[in-house]
GROMACS .gro file of C-alpha atoms in nm:
model
  243
    1MET     CA    1   0.000   0.000   0.000
    2LYS     CA    2   0.275   0.241   0.099
    3LYS     CA    3   0.465   0.152  -0.216
    4THR     CA    4   0.159   0.226  -0.428
    5VAL     CA    5   0.109   0.565  -0.262
    6LYS     CA    6   0.476   0.648  -0.315
    7ILE     CA    7   0.453   0.562  -0.683
    8ILE     CA    8   0.143   0.777  -0.719
    9LEU     CA    9   0.315   1.071  -0.548
   10LEU     CA   10   0.622   1.034  -0.769
   11ASP     CA   11   0.403   1.021  -1.079
   12ALA     CA   12   0.221   1.337  -0.964
   13ILE     CA   13   0.551   1.513  -0.904
   14ASP     CA   14   0.671   1.412  -1.251
   15ILE     CA   15   0.351   1.548  -1.402
   16LEU     CA   16   0.385   1.878  -1.213
   17VAL     CA   17   0.749   1.913  -1.314
   18GLY     CA   18   0.656   1.840  -1.672
   19LEU     CA   19   0.382   2.101  -1.664
   20ALA     CA   20   0.622   2.355  -1.510
   21VAL     CA   21   0.881   2.288  -1.780
   22PHE     CA   22   0.615   2.314  -2.050
   23ALA     CA   23   0.486   2.643  -1.905
   24GLY     CA   24   0.840   2.780  -1.886
   25MET     CA   25   0.917   2.685  -2.245
   26PHE     CA   26   0.586   2.831  -2.363
   27TRP     CA   27   0.656   3.159  -2.176
   28LEU     CA   28   1.004   3.172  -2.329
   29PHE     CA   29   0.855   3.116  -2.674
   30LEU     CA   30   0.606   3.401  -2.623
   31MET     CA   31   0.881   3.635  -2.504
   32MET     CA   32   1.098   3.552  -2.805
   33ALA     CA   33   0.803   3.594  -3.041
   34THR     CA   34   0.716   3.929  -2.883
   35GLY     CA   35   1.077   4.038  -2.907
   36ARG     CA   36   1.087   3.950  -3.276
   37ALA     CA   37   0.761   4.135  -3.333
   38GLU     CA   38   0.895   4.444  -3.159
   39ALA     CA   39   1.220   4.421  -3.350
   40ALA     CA   40   1.023   4.400  -3.672
   41GLU     CA   41   0.807   4.704  -3.588
   42PRO     CA   42   0.787   4.911  -3.907
   43SER     CA   43   0.994   5.227  -3.920
   44ILE     CA   44   1.055   5.492  -4.182
   45THR     CA   45   1.319   5.755  -4.244
   46PHE     CA   46   1.188   6.110  -4.250
   47GLU     CA   47   1.313   6.366  -4.499
   48ASP     CA   48   1.536   6.523  -4.234
   49GLY     CA   49   1.711   6.189  -4.177
   50ARG     CA   50   1.546   6.102  -3.847
   51GLU     CA   51   1.393   5.759  -3.790
   52GLY     CA   52   1.021   5.735  -3.720
   53ASN     CA   53   0.830   5.436  -3.586
   54VAL     CA   54   0.478   5.323  -3.654
   55PRO     CA   55   0.312   5.355  -3.311
   56ILE     CA   56   0.149   5.074  -3.115
   57ILE     CA   57  -0.135   5.259  -2.945
   58ALA     CA   58  -0.334   5.126  -2.649
   59SER     CA   59  -0.696   5.222  -2.709
   60ASP     CA   60  -0.785   5.290  -2.344
   61ALA     CA   61  -0.463   5.474  -2.253
   62LEU     CA   62  -0.458   5.853  -2.215
   63TYR     CA   63  -0.183   6.022  -2.416
   64VAL     CA   64  -0.047   6.376  -2.381
   65ASP     CA   65   0.123   6.559  -2.668
   66SER     CA   66   0.426   6.787  -2.645
   67ARG     CA   67   0.207   7.092  -2.576
   68GLY     CA   68  -0.021   6.933  -2.318
   69ALA     CA   69  -0.321   6.833  -2.531
   70GLN     CA   70  -0.476   6.504  -2.422
   71ALA     CA   71  -0.646   6.223  -2.614
   72TYR     CA   72  -0.724   5.857  -2.562
   73GLY     CA   73  -0.559   5.595  -2.777
   74TRP     CA   74  -0.874   5.509  -2.969
   75GLU     CA   75  -0.907   5.878  -3.061
   76LEU     CA   76  -0.549   5.885  -3.189
   77THR     CA   77  -0.618   5.574  -3.395
   78GLU     CA   78  -0.914   5.753  -3.552
   79GLY     CA   79  -0.697   6.061  -3.599
   80ILE     CA   80  -0.438   5.863  -3.796
   81ARG     CA   81  -0.710   5.726  -4.022
   82LEU     CA   82  -0.855   6.076  -4.062
   83MET     CA   83  -0.516   6.207  -4.173
   84MET     CA   84  -0.488   5.922  -4.419
   85LEU     CA   85  -0.804   6.053  -4.584
   86GLU     CA   86  -0.695   6.416  -4.558
   87CYS     CA   87  -0.339   6.392  -4.687
   88GLY     CA   88  -0.234   6.029  -4.733
   89SER     CA   89  -0.171   6.054  -5.106
   90ASN     CA   90   0.182   5.989  -5.231
   91THR     CA   91   0.164   6.321  -5.414
   92VAL     CA   92   0.135   6.517  -5.088
   93PRO     CA   93   0.478   6.630  -4.959
   94GLU     CA   94   0.587   6.527  -4.609
   95GLU     CA   95   0.584   6.889  -4.494
   96ASP     CA   96   0.217   6.914  -4.588
   97LYS     CA   97   0.135   6.585  -4.412
   98ARG     CA   98   0.302   6.717  -4.099
   99GLU     CA   99   0.110   7.044  -4.113
  100HIS     CA  100  -0.221   6.861  -4.152
  101CYS     CA  101  -0.146   6.665  -3.835
  102ALA     CA  102  -0.025   6.980  -3.659
  103VAL     CA  103  -0.348   7.166  -3.738
  104LEU     CA  104  -0.550   6.882  -3.584
  105PHE     CA  105  -0.343   6.899  -3.265
  106LYS     CA  106  -0.361   7.279  -3.257
  107GLN     CA  107  -0.737   7.257  -3.278
  108LEU     CA  108  -0.741   7.006  -2.991
  109LEU     CA  109  -0.514   7.214  -2.769
  110TYR     CA  110  -0.712   7.529  -2.845
  111THR     CA  111  -1.046   7.378  -2.757
  112GLN     CA  112  -0.910   7.215  -2.440
  113THR     CA  113  -0.763   7.551  -2.338
  114VAL     CA  114  -1.067   7.768  -2.403
  115GLY     CA  115  -1.320   7.505  -2.294
  116GLY     CA  116  -1.478   7.427  -2.628
  117TYR     CA  117  -1.506   7.611  -2.958
  118ASN     CA  118  -1.747   7.606  -3.250
  119GLY     CA  119  -1.911   7.281  -3.143
  120TRP     CA  120  -1.580   7.094  -3.117
  121GLY     CA  121  -1.621   7.003  -2.751
  122THR     CA  122  -1.298   6.936  -2.564
  123THR     CA  123  -1.196   6.596  -2.704
  124LEU     CA  124  -1.010   6.490  -3.015
  125TRP     CA  125  -1.318   6.294  -3.119
  126GLY     CA  126  -1.522   6.612  -3.088
  127VAL     CA  127  -1.278   6.808  -3.301
  128MET     CA  128  -1.286   6.545  -3.573
  129HIS     CA  129  -1.661   6.487  -3.579
  130ALA     CA  130  -1.807   6.829  -3.509
  131GLY     CA  131  -1.759   7.196  -3.589
  132ASN     CA  132  -1.804   7.165  -3.968
  133THR     CA  133  -1.432   7.096  -3.999
  134TYR     CA  134  -1.388   6.739  -4.125
  135THR     CA  135  -1.740   6.677  -4.253
  136GLU     CA  136  -1.622   6.511  -4.577
  137THR     CA  137  -1.363   6.277  -4.426
  138ALA     CA  138  -1.470   6.200  -4.067
  139PRO     CA  139  -1.770   5.983  -4.175
  140ARG     CA  140  -1.530   5.765  -4.379
  141ILE     CA  141  -1.273   5.697  -4.105
  142TRP     CA  142  -1.344   5.322  -4.096
  143ASN     CA  143  -1.360   5.270  -4.471
  144ASP     CA  144  -1.086   5.068  -4.641
  145GLU     CA  145  -0.951   5.383  -4.801
  146ALA     CA  146  -0.864   5.516  -4.455
  147GLU     CA  147  -0.628   5.226  -4.378
  148PRO     CA  148  -0.313   5.424  -4.294
  149THR     CA  149   0.026   5.380  -4.451
  150ASP     CA  150   0.331   5.344  -4.229
  151GLU     CA  151   0.436   5.693  -4.338
  152ILE     CA  152   0.116   5.861  -4.221
  153ALA     CA  153   0.115   5.674  -3.890
  154ALA     CA  154   0.480   5.758  -3.822
  155ILE     CA  155   0.441   6.126  -3.916
  156PHE     CA  156   0.126   6.157  -3.703
  157TRP     CA  157   0.301   6.006  -3.403
  158ASP     CA  158   0.617   6.212  -3.453
  159VAL     CA  159   0.420   6.540  -3.462
  160TRP     CA  160   0.216   6.432  -3.158
  161GLN     CA  161   0.529   6.354  -2.955
  162ASN     CA  162   0.771   6.619  -3.079
  163GLY     CA  163   0.546   6.914  -3.157
  164TYR     CA  164   0.511   7.153  -3.444
  165SER     CA  165   0.687   7.476  -3.531
  166SER     CA  166   0.442   7.653  -3.757
  167ASP     CA  167   0.221   7.950  -3.671
  168PHE     CA  168   0.004   7.833  -3.381
  169ARG     CA  169  -0.287   8.051  -3.496
  170VAL     CA  170  -0.323   7.856  -3.821
  171GLN     CA  171  -0.611   7.618  -3.754
  172ASN     CA  172  -0.785   7.596  -4.091
  173TYR     CA  173  -0.694   7.471  -4.437
  174ARG     CA  174  -0.846   7.375  -4.768
  175THR     CA  175  -0.727   7.250  -5.106
  176ASP     CA  176  -0.623   7.475  -5.395
  177TYR     CA  177  -0.725   7.814  -5.253
  178TYR     CA  178  -0.770   8.012  -4.933
  179PHE     CA  179  -1.095   8.061  -4.748
  180ALA     CA  180  -1.283   8.374  -4.849
  181GLY     CA  181  -1.468   8.610  -4.617
  182ASP     CA  182  -1.387   8.837  -4.328
  183TRP     CA  183  -1.355   8.549  -4.080
  184ALA     CA  184  -1.026   8.412  -4.218
  185THR     CA  185  -0.695   8.556  -4.324
  186PRO     CA  186  -0.444   8.371  -4.547
  187ALA     CA  187  -0.130   8.240  -4.379
  188TYR     CA  188   0.075   8.022  -4.615
  189SER     CA  189   0.049   7.733  -4.859
  190ILE     CA  190   0.225   7.397  -4.871
  191GLY     CA  191   0.183   7.198  -5.188
  192THR     CA  192  -0.180   7.238  -5.290
  193THR     CA  193  -0.302   7.308  -4.934
  194PHE     CA  194  -0.378   7.666  -4.830
  195TYR     CA  195  -0.366   7.738  -4.457
  196SER     CA  196  -0.555   8.021  -4.288
  197VAL     CA  197  -0.601   8.190  -3.950
  198ASN     CA  198  -0.953   8.219  -3.809
  199VAL     CA  199  -0.965   8.582  -3.694
  200TRP     CA  200  -1.266   8.510  -3.473
  201GLN     CA  201  -1.062   8.287  -3.244
  202ASP     CA  202  -0.908   8.438  -2.933
  203PHE     CA  203  -0.541   8.346  -2.892
  204SER     CA  204  -0.472   8.591  -2.608
  205MET     CA  205  -0.437   8.305  -2.358
  206PHE     CA  206  -0.146   8.155  -2.550
  207ASP     CA  207   0.220   8.252  -2.537
  208ALA     CA  208   0.295   8.477  -2.834
  209SER     CA  209   0.641   8.321  -2.862
  210GLU     CA  210   0.476   8.007  -2.997
  211ILE     CA  211   0.392   8.196  -3.315
  212ARG     CA  212   0.664   8.158  -3.576
  213PRO     CA  213   0.670   8.463  -3.806
  214GLU     CA  214   0.950   8.331  -4.026
  215ILE     CA  215   0.713   8.119  -4.238
  216GLU     CA  216   0.676   8.274  -4.581
  217LYS     CA  217   0.337   8.438  -4.632
  218PRO     CA  218   0.173   8.576  -4.947
  219ALA     CA  219   0.285   8.930  -5.026
  220ARG     CA  220  -0.025   9.018  -5.225
  221ILE     CA  221  -0.369   8.862  -5.228
  222ASP     CA  222  -0.626   8.892  -5.507
  223ILE     CA  223  -0.964   8.731  -5.456
  224TYR     CA  224  -1.218   8.674  -5.729
  225GLU     CA  225  -1.513   8.445  -5.792
  226THR     CA  226  -1.534   8.189  -6.072
  227ALA     CA  227  -1.883   8.108  -6.190
  228SER     CA  228  -1.979   7.746  -6.243
  229GLU     CA  229  -2.192   7.624  -6.530
  230ASP     CA  230  -2.345   7.367  -6.295
  231TRP     CA  231  -2.618   7.541  -6.093
  232PHE     CA  232  -2.579   7.285  -5.816
  233GLU     CA  233  -2.207   7.346  -5.777
  234PRO     CA  234  -2.115   7.647  -5.561
  235GLU     CA  235  -1.890   7.917  -5.700
  236LYS     CA  236  -1.526   7.881  -5.611
  237THR     CA  237  -1.309   8.151  -5.466
  238VAL     CA  238  -0.966   8.154  -5.628
  239ILE     CA  239  -0.667   8.318  -5.469
  240VAL     CA  240  -0.384   8.454  -5.679
  241TYR     CA  241  -0.076   8.555  -5.482
  242GLU     CA  242   0.278   8.669  -5.537
  243ARG     CA  243   0.569   8.611  -5.305
   0.00000   0.00000   0.00000
């Protein structure tokens, strides 16, 4: 009887040891696999020679950018997809991609500083989905066309972490020409994107040193309307400028 019990105990110990060894080997395999995955994390080289990584974003984590704006990971994921729709084309220069991302973060910081603006609310989701700002692209964030390239994701993350150096007051842009009307004033253009300052916004609570005057601005602005033959298409305002 005692011998039988001893054999049973030894068999149980062998089983436990075997399970422990198996668990240890499985853990080691997972660690090695994770290490290989991290080592293989996509990276790109920016035009200035710096290396940029495609971010791994935790959806429920709260992130803070270089200026203090805050957003949850799932909002940043949406933001990357939004920027893919806004400027993800290969024909858009990197500088323009960066400025698109910077404008989004400027809008977020502004609304979180002043407590809401133009229906944006105080979240990145609010900025993207309200305020008549991204009405053409925000509804398509989860379409296949919004699947971001490594370049867009890396640029977005680099601007979020390391900041932007353009005129802080520039929080609006459109393709091919500047906004018309007394609410906006032209700032500068990059590629085919024309950036403007909303003169109705109050920037008195921000440090004036954040504004970078060295960016080249139009020396002369001529505004005129072009009539469309299609009655259902609104007239376009074309800006002609000289530097």
